[in-house]
Amino acid sequence: MLYLFLSTLAIILSYCAYSSRDKQKSVAYVRWSFTVVFFIYGFEYFNTVDYAVMMYKFNLVNYNIQIPTMFGDQIEPLTTLLMKLCKPIGNVGYYVVTALFEIVVLYKIAKGLLPLKYLWLFFVLLLINFDNVIVLMTAKRQVLSLFVTWLGLYIILENSIKHSFKIGAAVIISAILIHTAAVFALLMIPIVKYNYVPGKKLRWVLFGLFFVQFVIDISSYSEFIYIYILGINDKFASYAYDLSGESSVTAVYFLYYLTIYSAVLFNLDKLNQKELVWAKFVILYFLLFNMLPYSAGRSLMYYKLGQLFVIPIIISKIQNYKIKTLVCTFSVLISLRLCYNTFSSSDVTSIGNGFKEFNTIFEAPSLQIDNPSLERAKFKDLRN
């Protein structure tokens, strides 16, 4: 239950930041809450399925140790460079360094965007909502590319340096050199560049389009798309193959998604320029998520996780107390439900099973694990 303890601690510290009347103490509480998140991200050890995969690839880059064919040997150039630079601190140390980068970016963005009053909700969505947790802590390499794109956005939106748009756009593009799927994040650049606020009529059109994705069936085209993309990129072809699957959304989650989407869509005029950009990312995600199930949905990761910032922001903007309470309560209850589902599941092959016995790098024999399979076997009864 270490994960739940640390998550609860971060949430409590973030609430203390708001309730404290001492500004210096408030800043300290915020920093401590993000420090706890860094510990969770950087010090976890073989709790997620992708942990061993990245260790294999680190060893392939630095020691030419061949890896299981199921994991593939494709490693983008910037990822290769980062791994080589981290060779002195081993593959365990590599995780710590990349996690530090990710949390610093997260802290910088949250500090400039989020209302302190709802910082606790941000941490609930980040640490308790396992729809977000599983993605952020499992898809290691793609998540690193995500935070690189967010760094680019931060540079553009802060506009504190000369040629900030060009530099930020270049950073976003460079994320492709960490994970090829970051090509889907390139749409961020025109969204930021042309910060158009949809009018009332267009918002109602966008509201109607939300339901279209539940009617359109693109699974019949999945084989054609798969064959076409296969000759271009094997990874994207696997995403296309998953289009043949069916995305099942229960009535409760459909209602939740519709509530969040509506709250964002009809409060756009209350947002400033920075907030509006993130809100557009979330709108884009909600218009497409049901048509892209399973791995195909990872192409929307760069927009989906904007909810971490947008939901607290939108709640702070809603003036109607009952609606504000509804959206906030719904977000918390869904997060708690997803957390409960993860920790109450008896399925040892569950992707979230490792969070029940949250191991840390203090259990590692060294900072360099030469045989991830052997080390991973220690947790075989608890891991996928």
Short mmCIF file of C-alpha atoms in Angstrom, two decimals:
data_model
loop_
_atom_site.label_atom_id
_atom_site.label_comp_id
_atom_site.label_asym_id
_atom_site.label_seq_id
_atom_site.Cartn_x
_atom_site.Cartn_y
_atom_site.Cartn_z
CA MET A 1 0.00 0.00 0.00
CA LEU A 2 3.04 2.27 -0.29
CA TYR A 3 1.70 3.76 -3.52
CA LEU A 4 -1.59 4.76 -1.90
CA PHE A 5 0.25 6.25 1.08
CA LEU A 6 2.51 8.35 -1.13
CA SER A 7 -0.39 9.46 -3.33
CA THR A 8 -2.46 10.47 -0.32
CA LEU A 9 0.53 12.34 1.11
CA ALA A 10 0.95 14.35 -2.11
CA ILE A 11 -2.76 15.24 -2.14
CA ILE A 12 -2.68 16.33 1.52
CA LEU A 13 0.44 18.44 0.98
CA SER A 14 -1.16 20.15 -2.02
CA TYR A 15 -4.25 20.98 0.02
CA CYS A 16 -2.04 22.34 2.80
CA ALA A 17 -0.48 24.64 0.19
CA TYR A 18 -3.88 26.22 -0.40
CA SER A 19 -4.97 26.38 3.23
CA SER A 20 -1.69 27.83 4.54
CA ARG A 21 -1.72 31.60 5.12
CA ASP A 22 2.06 31.77 5.00
CA LYS A 23 3.15 32.23 1.37
CA GLN A 24 6.58 30.68 1.91
CA LYS A 25 5.04 27.63 3.59
CA SER A 26 2.51 27.37 0.77
CA VAL A 27 5.29 27.30 -1.84
CA ALA A 28 7.13 24.70 0.25
CA TYR A 29 4.03 22.48 0.43
CA VAL A 30 3.66 22.63 -3.36
CA ARG A 31 7.29 21.68 -3.88
CA TRP A 32 7.06 18.84 -1.39
CA SER A 33 3.96 17.48 -3.10
CA PHE A 34 5.80 17.37 -6.43
CA THR A 35 8.80 15.82 -4.69
CA VAL A 36 6.56 12.96 -3.59
CA VAL A 37 5.42 12.52 -7.19
CA PHE A 38 9.05 12.45 -8.29
CA PHE A 39 9.72 9.69 -5.76
CA ILE A 40 6.81 7.67 -7.18
CA TYR A 41 7.94 8.11 -10.78
CA GLY A 42 11.70 7.97 -10.32
CA PHE A 43 12.12 5.41 -7.56
CA GLU A 44 9.61 2.75 -8.63
CA TYR A 45 11.16 -0.61 -9.42
CA PHE A 46 9.67 -3.30 -11.67
CA ASN A 47 6.11 -2.26 -10.86
CA THR A 48 5.06 -1.64 -14.46
CA VAL A 49 5.26 -3.84 -17.55
CA ASP A 50 7.43 -1.42 -19.52
CA TYR A 51 10.08 -1.14 -16.82
CA ALA A 52 12.03 -4.18 -17.97
CA VAL A 53 11.55 -3.24 -21.64
CA MET A 54 13.43 0.02 -21.24
CA MET A 55 16.17 -1.76 -19.29
CA TYR A 56 16.59 -4.20 -22.17
CA LYS A 57 16.89 -1.32 -24.63
CA PHE A 58 19.33 0.54 -22.38
CA ASN A 59 21.54 -2.56 -22.30
CA LEU A 60 21.26 -2.99 -26.06
CA VAL A 61 22.42 0.61 -26.64
CA ASN A 62 25.27 0.59 -24.15
CA TYR A 63 26.42 -3.02 -23.98
CA ASN A 64 25.00 -4.57 -27.17
CA ILE A 65 23.15 -7.15 -25.08
CA GLN A 66 20.44 -8.58 -27.31
CA ILE A 67 16.85 -8.27 -26.12
CA PRO A 68 13.78 -10.52 -26.51
CA THR A 69 12.37 -10.13 -30.04
CA MET A 70 8.89 -9.35 -28.68
CA PHE A 71 10.15 -5.97 -27.45
CA GLY A 72 11.72 -4.96 -30.76
CA ASP A 73 15.09 -3.33 -31.28
CA GLN A 74 13.87 -0.01 -32.65
CA ILE A 75 15.25 2.84 -30.55
CA GLU A 76 14.95 6.42 -31.73
CA PRO A 77 18.18 8.49 -32.00
CA LEU A 78 17.51 10.96 -29.18
CA THR A 79 16.54 8.13 -26.84
CA THR A 80 19.77 6.39 -27.82
CA LEU A 81 21.76 9.52 -27.03
CA LEU A 82 20.09 9.93 -23.63
CA MET A 83 20.81 6.31 -22.76
CA LYS A 84 24.45 6.67 -23.73
CA LEU A 85 24.76 9.81 -21.60
CA CYS A 86 23.26 7.91 -18.66
CA LYS A 87 25.57 4.91 -19.04
CA PRO A 88 27.67 5.88 -15.94
CA ILE A 89 24.57 5.74 -13.70
CA GLY A 90 23.08 2.56 -15.18
CA ASN A 91 19.59 1.76 -16.40
CA VAL A 92 18.09 2.32 -12.95
CA GLY A 93 19.71 5.73 -12.81
CA TYR A 94 18.36 6.46 -16.30
CA TYR A 95 14.83 6.12 -14.94
CA VAL A 96 15.60 8.52 -12.08
CA VAL A 97 17.01 11.16 -14.44
CA THR A 98 14.14 10.98 -16.93
CA ALA A 99 11.59 11.07 -14.11
CA LEU A 100 13.27 14.18 -12.70
CA PHE A 101 12.98 15.89 -16.07
CA GLU A 102 9.30 14.92 -16.36
CA ILE A 103 8.35 16.17 -12.90
CA VAL A 104 10.23 19.45 -13.35
CA VAL A 105 8.27 20.09 -16.57
CA LEU A 106 5.05 19.08 -14.83
CA TYR A 107 5.80 21.42 -11.92
CA LYS A 108 6.61 24.37 -14.18
CA ILE A 109 3.39 23.97 -16.18
CA ALA A 110 1.19 23.38 -13.14
CA LYS A 111 2.70 26.35 -11.33
CA GLY A 112 1.75 28.70 -14.17
CA LEU A 113 -1.64 27.19 -14.99
CA LEU A 114 -3.41 25.72 -12.00
CA PRO A 115 -5.41 27.61 -9.38
CA LEU A 116 -3.93 26.74 -5.97
CA LYS A 117 -7.41 26.02 -4.63
CA TYR A 118 -7.75 23.02 -6.93
CA LEU A 119 -4.18 21.76 -6.94
CA TRP A 120 -5.36 18.81 -4.82
CA LEU A 121 -7.70 17.77 -7.66
CA PHE A 122 -4.79 17.83 -10.09
CA PHE A 123 -3.00 15.29 -7.88
CA VAL A 124 -6.14 13.16 -7.62
CA LEU A 125 -6.30 12.99 -11.41
CA LEU A 126 -2.55 12.38 -11.65
CA LEU A 127 -2.16 9.72 -8.95
CA ILE A 128 -5.58 8.21 -8.18
CA ASN A 129 -7.24 8.17 -11.60
CA PHE A 130 -5.69 4.97 -12.95
CA ASP A 131 -6.83 5.72 -16.46
CA ASN A 132 -4.07 8.34 -16.33
CA VAL A 133 -1.69 6.53 -13.96
CA ILE A 134 -1.36 3.40 -16.10
CA VAL A 135 -0.50 5.48 -19.17
CA LEU A 136 1.96 7.79 -17.41
CA MET A 137 3.84 5.06 -15.59
CA THR A 138 3.72 2.26 -18.14
CA ALA A 139 4.41 3.81 -21.56
CA LYS A 140 7.86 4.97 -20.45
CA ARG A 141 9.43 6.10 -23.72
CA GLN A 142 6.28 7.66 -25.14
CA VAL A 143 5.63 9.47 -21.89
CA LEU A 144 9.13 10.94 -22.07
CA SER A 145 8.29 12.22 -25.56
CA LEU A 146 5.04 13.61 -24.13
CA PHE A 147 6.91 15.70 -21.59
CA VAL A 148 9.29 16.92 -24.29
CA THR A 149 6.27 18.20 -26.27
CA TRP A 150 4.93 19.79 -23.09
CA LEU A 151 8.28 21.49 -22.58
CA GLY A 152 7.95 22.91 -26.09
CA LEU A 153 4.44 24.14 -25.27
CA TYR A 154 5.69 25.71 -22.06
CA ILE A 155 8.38 27.61 -23.97
CA ILE A 156 5.82 28.88 -26.51
CA LEU A 157 3.12 29.84 -24.04
CA GLU A 158 5.43 31.53 -21.55
CA ASN A 159 6.94 33.57 -24.41
CA SER A 160 9.75 34.67 -22.11
CA ILE A 161 12.62 34.25 -24.56
CA LYS A 162 13.38 35.54 -28.04
CA HIS A 163 11.91 33.40 -30.85
CA SER A 164 9.99 31.37 -28.27
CA PHE A 165 7.54 29.99 -30.86
CA LYS A 166 10.27 28.70 -33.17
CA ILE A 167 12.27 27.21 -30.29
CA GLY A 168 9.19 25.64 -28.72
CA ALA A 169 8.04 24.21 -32.04
CA ALA A 170 11.51 22.74 -32.61
CA VAL A 171 11.37 21.09 -29.18
CA ILE A 172 7.95 19.60 -29.98
CA ILE A 173 9.26 18.23 -33.28
CA SER A 174 12.34 16.79 -31.54
CA ALA A 175 10.06 14.56 -29.46
CA ILE A 176 9.70 12.36 -32.56
CA LEU A 177 13.37 11.44 -32.04
CA ILE A 178 12.40 10.00 -28.65
CA HIS A 179 9.26 8.16 -29.73
CA THR A 180 7.93 8.07 -33.28
CA ALA A 181 4.33 8.36 -32.05
CA ALA A 182 5.10 11.98 -31.16
CA VAL A 183 4.37 12.72 -34.81
CA PHE A 184 0.75 12.87 -33.68
CA ALA A 185 1.69 15.74 -31.37
CA LEU A 186 2.67 17.96 -34.29
CA LEU A 187 -0.93 19.17 -34.49
CA MET A 188 -0.17 21.03 -31.26
CA ILE A 189 1.88 23.57 -33.20
CA PRO A 190 -0.95 25.01 -35.38
CA ILE A 191 -3.36 24.82 -32.42
CA VAL A 192 -1.01 27.04 -30.43
CA LYS A 193 -0.26 29.29 -33.38
CA TYR A 194 -3.89 29.99 -34.27
CA ASN A 195 -5.55 30.52 -30.92
CA TYR A 196 -9.10 30.82 -32.26
CA VAL A 197 -12.03 30.79 -29.80
CA PRO A 198 -15.01 28.88 -31.26
CA GLY A 199 -18.27 30.85 -31.30
CA LYS A 200 -21.52 29.62 -29.76
CA LYS A 201 -22.82 28.04 -32.98
CA LEU A 202 -19.58 26.17 -33.59
CA ARG A 203 -19.57 24.94 -30.00
CA TRP A 204 -22.99 23.35 -30.50
CA VAL A 205 -21.68 21.71 -33.68
CA LEU A 206 -18.71 20.36 -31.71
CA PHE A 207 -21.10 19.17 -29.02
CA GLY A 208 -23.02 17.17 -31.63
CA LEU A 209 -19.83 15.76 -33.11
CA PHE A 210 -19.03 14.19 -29.74
CA PHE A 211 -21.84 11.66 -30.32
CA VAL A 212 -20.84 10.88 -33.92
CA GLN A 213 -17.84 8.79 -32.83
CA PHE A 214 -20.21 6.38 -31.08
CA VAL A 215 -22.09 5.81 -34.34
CA ILE A 216 -19.24 5.58 -36.84
CA ASP A 217 -17.62 2.14 -37.16
CA ILE A 218 -14.14 2.31 -38.69
CA SER A 219 -13.22 -1.26 -37.72
CA SER A 220 -14.22 -2.49 -41.19
CA TYR A 221 -11.48 -0.31 -42.65
CA SER A 222 -8.81 -1.43 -40.19
CA GLU A 223 -7.29 -4.09 -42.48
CA PHE A 224 -6.97 -1.63 -45.37
CA ILE A 225 -5.41 1.01 -43.10
CA TYR A 226 -3.10 -1.63 -41.60
CA ILE A 227 -1.81 -2.81 -44.99
CA TYR A 228 -1.32 0.76 -46.19
CA ILE A 229 0.60 1.89 -43.11
CA LEU A 230 2.62 -1.34 -42.77
CA GLY A 231 4.89 -0.28 -45.59
CA ILE A 232 5.53 3.06 -43.88
CA ASN A 233 5.90 2.28 -40.18
CA ASP A 234 5.46 -1.06 -38.40
CA LYS A 235 4.58 0.62 -35.09
CA PHE A 236 1.79 2.69 -36.56
CA ALA A 237 0.57 -0.39 -38.40
CA SER A 238 0.03 -2.09 -35.03
CA TYR A 239 -2.05 0.93 -33.98
CA ALA A 240 -4.13 0.52 -37.16
CA TYR A 241 -4.61 -3.19 -36.42
CA ASP A 242 -6.20 -2.27 -33.09
CA LEU A 243 -8.87 -0.28 -34.92
CA SER A 244 -10.55 -3.65 -35.53
CA GLY A 245 -11.28 -3.88 -31.82
CA GLU A 246 -14.42 -2.56 -30.19
CA SER A 247 -14.25 0.27 -27.69
CA SER A 248 -16.74 -0.33 -24.90
CA VAL A 249 -17.79 2.64 -22.79
CA THR A 250 -20.26 2.01 -19.99
CA ALA A 251 -23.14 4.39 -19.33
CA VAL A 252 -21.45 5.85 -16.26
CA TYR A 253 -18.18 6.63 -18.03
CA PHE A 254 -20.04 7.95 -21.07
CA LEU A 255 -21.90 10.34 -18.79
CA TYR A 256 -18.65 11.37 -17.13
CA TYR A 257 -16.90 12.04 -20.45
CA LEU A 258 -19.92 14.00 -21.68
CA THR A 259 -19.96 16.04 -18.46
CA ILE A 260 -16.28 16.97 -18.71
CA TYR A 261 -16.49 17.64 -22.45
CA SER A 262 -19.53 19.89 -22.02
CA ALA A 263 -17.98 21.75 -19.09
CA VAL A 264 -14.85 22.47 -21.13
CA LEU A 265 -16.64 23.30 -24.38
CA PHE A 266 -19.14 25.76 -22.93
CA ASN A 267 -16.67 27.60 -20.72
CA LEU A 268 -14.02 28.36 -23.35
CA ASP A 269 -14.79 32.08 -23.29
CA LYS A 270 -13.75 32.23 -19.64
CA LEU A 271 -10.23 30.98 -20.33
CA ASN A 272 -7.08 32.98 -20.95
CA GLN A 273 -4.77 32.27 -23.89
CA LYS A 274 -2.69 29.59 -22.13
CA GLU A 275 -5.71 27.81 -20.69
CA LEU A 276 -7.51 27.89 -24.04
CA VAL A 277 -4.69 25.99 -25.76
CA TRP A 278 -4.87 23.13 -23.27
CA ALA A 279 -8.67 23.11 -23.44
CA LYS A 280 -8.51 22.65 -27.23
CA PHE A 281 -6.27 19.62 -26.76
CA VAL A 282 -8.86 18.05 -24.47
CA ILE A 283 -11.70 18.82 -26.92
CA LEU A 284 -9.74 17.14 -29.72
CA TYR A 285 -9.23 14.06 -27.56
CA PHE A 286 -12.91 13.78 -26.64
CA LEU A 287 -13.95 14.00 -30.28
CA LEU A 288 -11.84 10.99 -31.28
CA PHE A 289 -11.19 8.73 -28.27
CA ASN A 290 -13.94 6.20 -28.92
CA MET A 291 -12.80 5.59 -32.50
CA LEU A 292 -9.24 4.78 -31.42
CA PRO A 293 -9.31 1.85 -28.95
CA TYR A 294 -6.43 0.06 -27.24
CA SER A 295 -2.95 0.85 -28.59
CA ALA A 296 -4.40 3.09 -31.30
CA GLY A 297 -5.53 5.38 -28.51
CA ARG A 298 -1.91 6.06 -27.59
CA SER A 299 -1.78 8.44 -30.53
CA LEU A 300 -4.11 10.70 -28.54
CA MET A 301 -2.02 10.60 -25.36
CA TYR A 302 -0.53 14.00 -26.11
CA TYR A 303 -4.00 15.55 -25.94
CA LYS A 304 -5.77 13.26 -23.48
CA LEU A 305 -3.51 14.10 -20.54
CA GLY A 306 -4.26 17.79 -20.88
CA GLN A 307 -7.22 16.89 -18.66
CA LEU A 308 -4.85 16.95 -15.70
CA PHE A 309 -4.72 20.74 -16.02
CA VAL A 310 -7.99 21.53 -17.77
CA ILE A 311 -10.43 19.88 -15.36
CA PRO A 312 -9.22 21.85 -12.28
CA ILE A 313 -9.08 25.05 -14.37
CA ILE A 314 -12.61 24.62 -15.73
CA ILE A 315 -14.02 23.85 -12.29
CA SER A 316 -12.45 27.05 -10.97
CA LYS A 317 -14.15 29.01 -13.81
CA ILE A 318 -17.67 27.60 -13.39
CA GLN A 319 -19.77 30.12 -11.48
CA ASN A 320 -22.83 27.94 -10.83
CA TYR A 321 -22.10 26.25 -7.50
CA LYS A 322 -24.20 23.14 -8.22
CA ILE A 323 -22.55 22.53 -11.60
CA LYS A 324 -19.10 23.20 -10.12
CA THR A 325 -19.79 20.67 -7.36
CA LEU A 326 -21.17 18.13 -9.84
CA VAL A 327 -18.12 18.25 -12.13
CA CYS A 328 -15.67 18.17 -9.22
CA THR A 329 -17.45 15.34 -7.39
CA PHE A 330 -17.83 13.30 -10.58
CA SER A 331 -14.10 13.64 -11.32
CA VAL A 332 -13.15 12.50 -7.83
CA LEU A 333 -15.61 9.59 -7.74
CA ILE A 334 -14.49 8.28 -11.13
CA SER A 335 -10.85 8.50 -10.01
CA LEU A 336 -11.62 6.64 -6.78
CA ARG A 337 -13.55 4.00 -8.70
CA LEU A 338 -10.65 3.39 -11.09
CA CYS A 339 -8.27 3.19 -8.15
CA TYR A 340 -10.56 0.74 -6.35
CA ASN A 341 -10.81 -1.42 -9.47
CA THR A 342 -7.01 -1.61 -9.67
CA PHE A 343 -6.36 -2.50 -6.05
CA SER A 344 -9.32 -4.86 -5.61
CA SER A 345 -8.62 -6.90 -8.75
CA SER A 346 -7.49 -10.47 -8.09
CA ASP A 347 -6.07 -10.81 -11.60
CA VAL A 348 -2.29 -11.17 -11.20
CA THR A 349 -1.84 -10.49 -14.92
CA SER A 350 -3.49 -7.07 -14.58
CA ILE A 351 -1.35 -4.22 -15.87
CA GLY A 352 -1.94 -2.36 -12.62
CA ASN A 353 -1.11 -5.28 -10.32
CA GLY A 354 2.39 -3.99 -9.57
CA PHE A 355 1.00 -0.99 -7.70
CA LYS A 356 -0.28 -3.23 -4.91
CA GLU A 357 3.26 -4.08 -3.82
CA PHE A 358 5.02 -0.91 -4.84
CA ASN A 359 8.72 -1.71 -4.89
CA THR A 360 11.44 0.94 -4.98
CA ILE A 361 14.97 1.09 -6.34
CA PHE A 362 16.27 0.58 -2.81
CA GLU A 363 15.59 -3.10 -3.50
CA ALA A 364 17.83 -3.05 -6.57
CA PRO A 365 21.19 -4.81 -6.23
CA SER A 366 22.87 -1.95 -8.15
CA LEU A 367 22.10 0.95 -10.47
CA GLN A 368 22.83 -1.26 -13.48
CA ILE A 369 20.72 -4.38 -14.05
CA ASP A 370 22.43 -6.57 -16.66
CA ASN A 371 19.73 -9.23 -16.68
CA PRO A 372 16.27 -7.60 -16.34
CA SER A 373 14.54 -10.96 -16.86
CA LEU A 374 16.28 -12.50 -13.85
CA GLU A 375 15.59 -9.45 -11.69
CA ARG A 376 12.00 -9.29 -12.85
CA ALA A 377 11.51 -12.95 -11.90
CA LYS A 378 11.77 -11.94 -8.22
CA PHE A 379 8.39 -10.28 -8.62
CA LYS A 380 6.83 -12.91 -10.90
CA ASP A 381 4.01 -13.70 -8.50
CA LEU A 382 3.06 -10.02 -8.31
CA ARG A 383 3.64 -8.81 -11.85
CA ASN A 384 2.22 -9.36 -15.30
#
